[in-house]
Amino acid sequence: MDFQDFIKHYEVLLCESEGVAFGKLEPDLINREERKPVITGLHAILFIIDGELETDIQGKRQSLERYTLVDILYEQTCTLLAASDNLHAYLLVMTKEYMDRLIRGGIPTTIDYILKVRNSPVISVDWIFLARVSDYFSKGKQEEDKELLYTARQRELYLRFTQMLSAYILQEHSVEFYASALCVTPQYLRRVVKNLSGKTVHAWINEALIREIEKRLAETDMTVQQIAEELSFSEQATLTRFFKRYKGVSPLKYRKELFSDRLLAQSGRR
C-alpha cells in the first residue's frame, strides 16, 4: 500500500498533497479483503483506541489491543490481518519525502529512538492521550471544517455512485454491491452520500426503482410480473408491496388512475 492507495481506500479525515494523511481504519475493509492491507514504504503511526487488531510486523504476528501505539518506520512492513467489529483505530501515514523534510526542519529524532522503534514498534501509552486523539477526530466538525472533510475524492465517489445507479438499477438493489464496485465499505458510502446529498443510499436506490416502475407502467403494456422480472424483484408481490409503500397505491391502481387522467385530459381538449 503506497500513499495514494491509502488515500483511495481509507476514510481519510485529513490529507495534505505534500505527503501526510490521517485516516480511520474500517474493520470491514480489513476483514473482507482477500489481499490484506500492507503498509510499506511509509512512515506510519497506528493508534488503537479500542478493540483488537491482528498485525504482522516484519514477520512477527502481534495482537494489538486498546491503548496501543505502533510506530512503523518506512523501511518496515506491517500487514493488517484482522480486526474486531468494535475496532476504533486511526492511522497516520507519511511519505519518506515528507519525513525527510521534517528531519531537515529540526524534528527531534534520535538514533536511540529509531533503534528502539525498529526493534519494538509497539508502545503502550497513557489512555488519556489516545482518548484525546479519538475525541478530536470523532467530534462533529464545525461548519468551517466541512470543506476539509468533504474532499474532492468524496465528491467524485458520490458522482460515480449516481452514475452507477443509472447503469445497474435494473439488476442491483443493495448498498453492498455499489460499495464493493466503488472499492469502499458500505458504511463509508452511506456516510459520503448522506453528507453530500442529504439522502441515504437506500433512498437513492428506492427512488430510482420507483422511477423505473412508473416509467414502465406509464409507457408500456408490460404486466406487473414482467416488470418485477425485468427489475430483478424476487416476485410480483414483493414489487407490489414496495411500490405501494412509496406511492400509497398498487401498481395496477396507479396505471388505472394514470390512464383515467389521460382520458380526462384528452376529452377536455376536444
Short mmCIF file of C-alpha atoms in Angstrom, two decimals:
data_model
loop_
_atom_site.label_atom_id
_atom_site.label_comp_id
_atom_site.label_asym_id
_atom_site.label_seq_id
_atom_site.Cartn_x
_atom_site.Cartn_y
_atom_site.Cartn_z
CA MET A 1 0.00 0.00 0.00
CA ASP A 2 1.57 3.24 -1.10
CA PHE A 3 0.46 6.73 -0.13
CA GLN A 4 -2.09 7.03 -2.96
CA ASP A 5 -3.57 3.62 -2.10
CA PHE A 6 -4.10 4.80 1.46
CA ILE A 7 -5.87 7.96 0.24
CA LYS A 8 -8.05 5.90 -2.12
CA HIS A 9 -9.16 3.07 0.15
CA TYR A 10 -9.40 4.56 3.64
CA GLU A 11 -11.64 7.12 5.24
CA VAL A 12 -9.14 9.96 5.22
CA LEU A 13 -10.02 12.73 7.64
CA LEU A 14 -7.06 14.98 6.97
CA CYS A 15 -4.87 14.89 3.91
CA GLU A 16 -2.12 17.09 2.53
CA SER A 17 -0.84 16.78 -1.01
CA GLU A 18 2.74 17.08 0.29
CA GLY A 19 2.67 13.57 1.69
CA VAL A 20 0.88 13.22 5.04
CA ALA A 21 -2.59 11.85 5.75
CA PHE A 22 -4.64 10.78 8.76
CA GLY A 23 -7.41 8.22 8.38
CA LYS A 24 -9.75 5.95 10.30
CA LEU A 25 -9.39 2.18 9.85
CA GLU A 26 -12.64 0.40 8.99
CA PRO A 27 -12.94 -3.21 10.27
CA ASP A 28 -14.98 -4.26 7.22
CA LEU A 29 -12.22 -3.29 4.81
CA ILE A 30 -9.55 -5.11 6.80
CA ASN A 31 -11.61 -8.27 7.29
CA ARG A 32 -13.22 -8.71 3.89
CA GLU A 33 -10.26 -8.25 1.56
CA GLU A 34 -8.52 -11.39 0.37
CA ARG A 35 -5.44 -9.27 -0.20
CA LYS A 36 -4.78 -7.82 3.22
CA PRO A 37 -3.74 -4.14 3.55
CA VAL A 38 0.05 -3.85 3.70
CA ILE A 39 1.81 -0.74 4.99
CA THR A 40 5.25 -0.47 3.44
CA GLY A 41 7.44 2.33 2.15
CA LEU A 42 5.69 4.76 4.51
CA HIS A 43 6.37 6.04 8.00
CA ALA A 44 3.16 5.11 9.81
CA ILE A 45 1.83 5.63 13.31
CA LEU A 46 -1.09 3.42 14.31
CA PHE A 47 -3.37 4.44 17.20
CA ILE A 48 -5.55 1.71 18.77
CA ILE A 49 -8.30 3.37 20.82
CA ASP A 50 -10.47 0.31 21.36
CA GLY A 51 -11.00 -3.22 20.08
CA GLU A 52 -8.33 -5.54 18.71
CA LEU A 53 -6.21 -5.58 15.57
CA GLU A 54 -4.17 -8.54 14.34
CA THR A 55 -0.99 -7.47 12.56
CA ASP A 56 2.17 -8.92 11.11
CA ILE A 57 5.10 -6.55 11.63
CA GLN A 58 8.33 -7.64 9.99
CA GLY A 59 7.24 -11.29 10.05
CA LYS A 60 6.14 -11.16 13.70
CA ARG A 61 2.40 -11.66 14.28
CA GLN A 62 1.00 -9.49 17.06
CA SER A 63 -2.42 -8.85 18.54
CA LEU A 64 -2.80 -5.17 19.34
CA GLU A 65 -5.29 -4.10 21.97
CA ARG A 66 -6.67 -0.79 23.21
CA TYR A 67 -4.35 1.99 24.33
CA THR A 68 -1.60 0.90 21.97
CA LEU A 69 0.53 2.98 19.65
CA VAL A 70 2.62 1.42 16.87
CA ASP A 71 5.40 3.38 15.18
CA ILE A 72 6.28 1.77 11.84
CA LEU A 73 9.41 3.04 10.11
CA TYR A 74 9.30 3.46 6.33
CA GLU A 75 11.70 0.55 5.74
CA GLN A 76 9.47 -1.80 7.80
CA THR A 77 6.41 -3.73 6.62
CA CYS A 78 3.15 -4.09 8.53
CA THR A 79 0.25 -6.25 7.31
CA LEU A 80 -3.25 -5.69 8.77
CA LEU A 81 -4.66 -9.20 9.13
CA ALA A 82 -7.94 -8.96 11.03
CA ALA A 83 -9.95 -6.54 13.15
CA SER A 84 -12.64 -6.91 15.79
CA ASP A 85 -16.03 -5.39 14.96
CA ASN A 86 -15.55 -2.74 17.64
CA LEU A 87 -12.15 -1.65 16.36
CA HIS A 88 -11.58 2.06 16.89
CA ALA A 89 -8.25 2.93 15.36
CA TYR A 90 -6.54 5.63 13.32
CA LEU A 91 -3.53 5.58 11.06
CA LEU A 92 -1.18 8.47 10.38
CA VAL A 93 0.96 7.90 7.29
CA MET A 94 3.84 10.00 5.96
CA THR A 95 5.93 9.54 2.85
CA LYS A 96 9.71 9.28 3.15
CA GLU A 97 9.99 12.66 1.41
CA TYR A 98 7.74 14.26 3.99
CA MET A 99 9.72 12.73 6.86
CA ASP A 100 12.99 13.91 5.30
CA ARG A 101 11.63 17.46 5.22
CA LEU A 102 10.60 17.19 8.89
CA ILE A 103 14.03 15.94 9.90
CA ARG A 104 15.74 18.70 7.94
CA GLY A 105 13.41 21.15 9.66
CA GLY A 106 14.60 20.04 13.07
CA ILE A 107 12.15 17.33 14.22
CA PRO A 108 13.57 15.87 17.48
CA THR A 109 14.51 12.34 16.27
CA THR A 110 17.37 10.48 17.93
CA ILE A 111 19.33 7.43 16.85
CA ASP A 112 18.41 5.71 20.12
CA TYR A 113 14.71 6.20 19.43
CA ILE A 114 14.97 4.88 15.86
CA LEU A 115 16.83 1.78 17.04
CA LYS A 116 14.29 1.19 19.81
CA VAL A 117 11.32 1.50 17.46
CA ARG A 118 12.96 -0.69 14.85
CA ASN A 119 13.31 -3.48 17.43
CA SER A 120 10.00 -2.94 19.20
CA PRO A 121 7.48 -0.73 17.34
CA VAL A 122 4.55 -1.47 19.70
CA ILE A 123 4.27 1.01 22.56
CA SER A 124 1.77 1.11 25.42
CA VAL A 125 0.64 4.67 26.09
CA ASP A 126 -1.48 6.59 28.52
CA TRP A 127 -5.14 6.01 27.62
CA ILE A 128 -5.82 9.71 28.12
CA PHE A 129 -3.58 10.54 25.16
CA LEU A 130 -5.39 8.15 22.82
CA ALA A 131 -8.77 9.23 24.16
CA ARG A 132 -7.92 12.82 23.25
CA VAL A 133 -6.93 11.75 19.74
CA SER A 134 -10.18 9.84 19.37
CA ASP A 135 -12.24 12.68 20.81
CA TYR A 136 -10.78 15.23 18.41
CA PHE A 137 -11.36 13.24 15.26
CA SER A 138 -14.71 11.78 16.32
CA LYS A 139 -16.37 15.12 17.11
CA GLY A 140 -18.68 16.64 14.59
CA LYS A 141 -16.79 19.33 12.75
CA GLN A 142 -17.89 22.94 12.75
CA GLU A 143 -19.29 24.46 9.55
CA GLU A 144 -15.95 25.94 8.60
CA ASP A 145 -14.32 22.48 8.72
CA LYS A 146 -16.80 20.72 6.46
CA GLU A 147 -14.99 21.57 3.27
CA LEU A 148 -11.95 19.79 4.70
CA LEU A 149 -13.90 16.59 5.23
CA TYR A 150 -15.87 16.69 2.00
CA THR A 151 -12.88 16.27 -0.22
CA ALA A 152 -12.79 16.13 -3.99
CA ARG A 153 -12.39 12.36 -3.68
CA GLN A 154 -15.66 12.10 -1.77
CA ARG A 155 -17.48 14.22 -4.34
CA GLU A 156 -16.08 12.01 -7.09
CA LEU A 157 -17.25 8.92 -5.19
CA TYR A 158 -20.75 10.40 -4.86
CA LEU A 159 -20.86 11.24 -8.58
CA ARG A 160 -19.67 7.75 -9.55
CA PHE A 161 -22.34 6.22 -7.30
CA THR A 162 -25.14 8.16 -9.02
CA GLN A 163 -23.77 7.18 -12.42
CA MET A 164 -23.56 3.52 -11.44
CA LEU A 165 -27.10 3.68 -10.10
CA SER A 166 -28.41 4.63 -13.54
CA ALA A 167 -26.45 1.81 -15.17
CA TYR A 168 -27.18 -1.03 -12.72
CA ILE A 169 -30.51 -0.27 -11.03
CA LEU A 170 -32.34 -2.91 -13.11
CA GLN A 171 -30.14 -5.65 -11.66
CA GLU A 172 -28.70 -4.42 -8.36
CA HIS A 173 -30.59 -3.02 -5.36
CA SER A 174 -28.12 -3.45 -2.50
CA VAL A 175 -25.78 -0.95 -0.86
CA GLU A 176 -23.14 -3.68 -0.66
CA PHE A 177 -22.99 -4.08 -4.45
CA TYR A 178 -22.36 -0.38 -5.13
CA ALA A 179 -19.86 -0.08 -2.27
CA SER A 180 -17.91 -3.11 -3.49
CA ALA A 181 -17.87 -1.85 -7.09
CA LEU A 182 -16.55 1.50 -5.85
CA CYS A 183 -13.91 -0.16 -3.62
CA VAL A 184 -15.20 1.34 -0.35
CA THR A 185 -17.04 -0.04 2.66
CA PRO A 186 -20.87 0.20 2.79
CA GLN A 187 -20.55 2.37 5.91
CA TYR A 188 -18.26 4.83 4.15
CA LEU A 189 -20.51 5.03 1.07
CA ARG A 190 -23.53 5.66 3.29
CA ARG A 191 -21.71 8.43 5.13
CA VAL A 192 -20.46 10.20 2.00
CA VAL A 193 -23.80 10.03 0.15
CA LYS A 194 -25.74 11.21 3.21
CA ASN A 195 -23.33 14.09 3.87
CA LEU A 196 -23.27 15.32 0.28
CA SER A 197 -26.89 14.79 -0.76
CA GLY A 198 -28.87 14.75 2.46
CA LYS A 199 -30.38 11.40 1.40
CA THR A 200 -29.38 7.87 2.30
CA VAL A 201 -28.04 5.36 -0.21
CA HIS A 202 -31.22 3.30 0.31
CA ALA A 203 -33.33 6.35 -0.54
CA TRP A 204 -31.39 6.85 -3.78
CA ILE A 205 -31.83 3.18 -4.73
CA ASN A 206 -35.52 3.10 -3.84
CA GLU A 207 -36.32 6.33 -5.68
CA ALA A 208 -34.53 5.05 -8.78
CA LEU A 209 -36.56 1.83 -8.64
CA ILE A 210 -39.83 3.74 -8.26
CA ARG A 211 -38.99 5.84 -11.34
CA GLU A 212 -38.28 2.71 -13.39
CA ILE A 213 -41.56 1.08 -12.29
CA GLU A 214 -43.55 4.26 -13.01
CA LYS A 215 -41.97 4.53 -16.45
CA ARG A 216 -42.99 1.00 -17.40
CA LEU A 217 -46.49 1.37 -16.00
CA ALA A 218 -46.98 4.59 -17.94
CA GLU A 219 -45.20 3.87 -21.21
CA THR A 220 -45.60 0.12 -21.79
CA ASP A 221 -48.24 -2.58 -21.57
CA MET A 222 -45.95 -4.83 -19.50
CA THR A 223 -47.64 -6.79 -16.73
CA VAL A 224 -46.59 -6.25 -13.13
CA GLN A 225 -44.99 -9.71 -13.22
CA GLN A 226 -42.93 -8.75 -16.29
CA ILE A 227 -41.84 -5.50 -14.65
CA ALA A 228 -40.86 -7.39 -11.49
CA GLU A 229 -38.73 -9.78 -13.52
CA GLU A 230 -37.04 -7.00 -15.50
CA LEU A 231 -36.22 -5.04 -12.35
CA SER A 232 -34.89 -8.15 -10.53
CA PHE A 233 -37.55 -8.37 -7.80
CA SER A 234 -37.87 -11.83 -6.31
CA GLU A 235 -41.58 -11.96 -7.15
CA GLN A 236 -44.51 -9.80 -8.23
CA ALA A 237 -45.84 -9.49 -4.68
CA THR A 238 -42.54 -8.03 -3.49
CA LEU A 239 -42.66 -5.31 -6.15
CA THR A 240 -46.31 -4.59 -5.35
CA ARG A 241 -45.61 -4.14 -1.62
CA PHE A 242 -42.56 -1.99 -2.38
CA PHE A 243 -44.46 0.27 -4.80
CA LYS A 244 -47.50 0.61 -2.53
CA ARG A 245 -45.29 1.56 0.43
CA TYR A 246 -43.85 4.52 -1.51
CA LYS A 247 -46.79 5.58 -3.69
CA GLY A 248 -49.75 4.65 -1.49
CA VAL A 249 -51.45 2.63 -4.25
CA SER A 250 -50.80 -0.66 -6.01
CA PRO A 251 -49.09 -0.67 -9.43
CA LEU A 252 -52.34 -1.67 -11.18
CA LYS A 253 -54.31 1.09 -9.49
CA TYR A 254 -51.56 3.59 -10.30
CA ARG A 255 -51.75 2.61 -14.01
CA LYS A 256 -55.55 2.77 -14.00
CA GLU A 257 -55.59 6.23 -12.40
CA LEU A 258 -52.89 7.41 -14.84
CA PHE A 259 -54.88 6.32 -17.87
CA SER A 260 -58.07 7.84 -16.43
CA ASP A 261 -56.29 11.16 -16.02
CA ARG A 262 -55.07 10.97 -19.61
CA LEU A 263 -58.56 10.28 -20.93
CA LEU A 264 -59.96 13.23 -19.00
CA ALA A 265 -57.20 15.48 -20.33
CA GLN A 266 -57.87 14.34 -23.92
CA SER A 267 -61.65 14.83 -23.62
CA GLY A 268 -61.07 18.28 -22.21
CA ARG A 269 -59.06 19.29 -25.27
CA ARG A 270 -61.83 18.28 -27.68
#
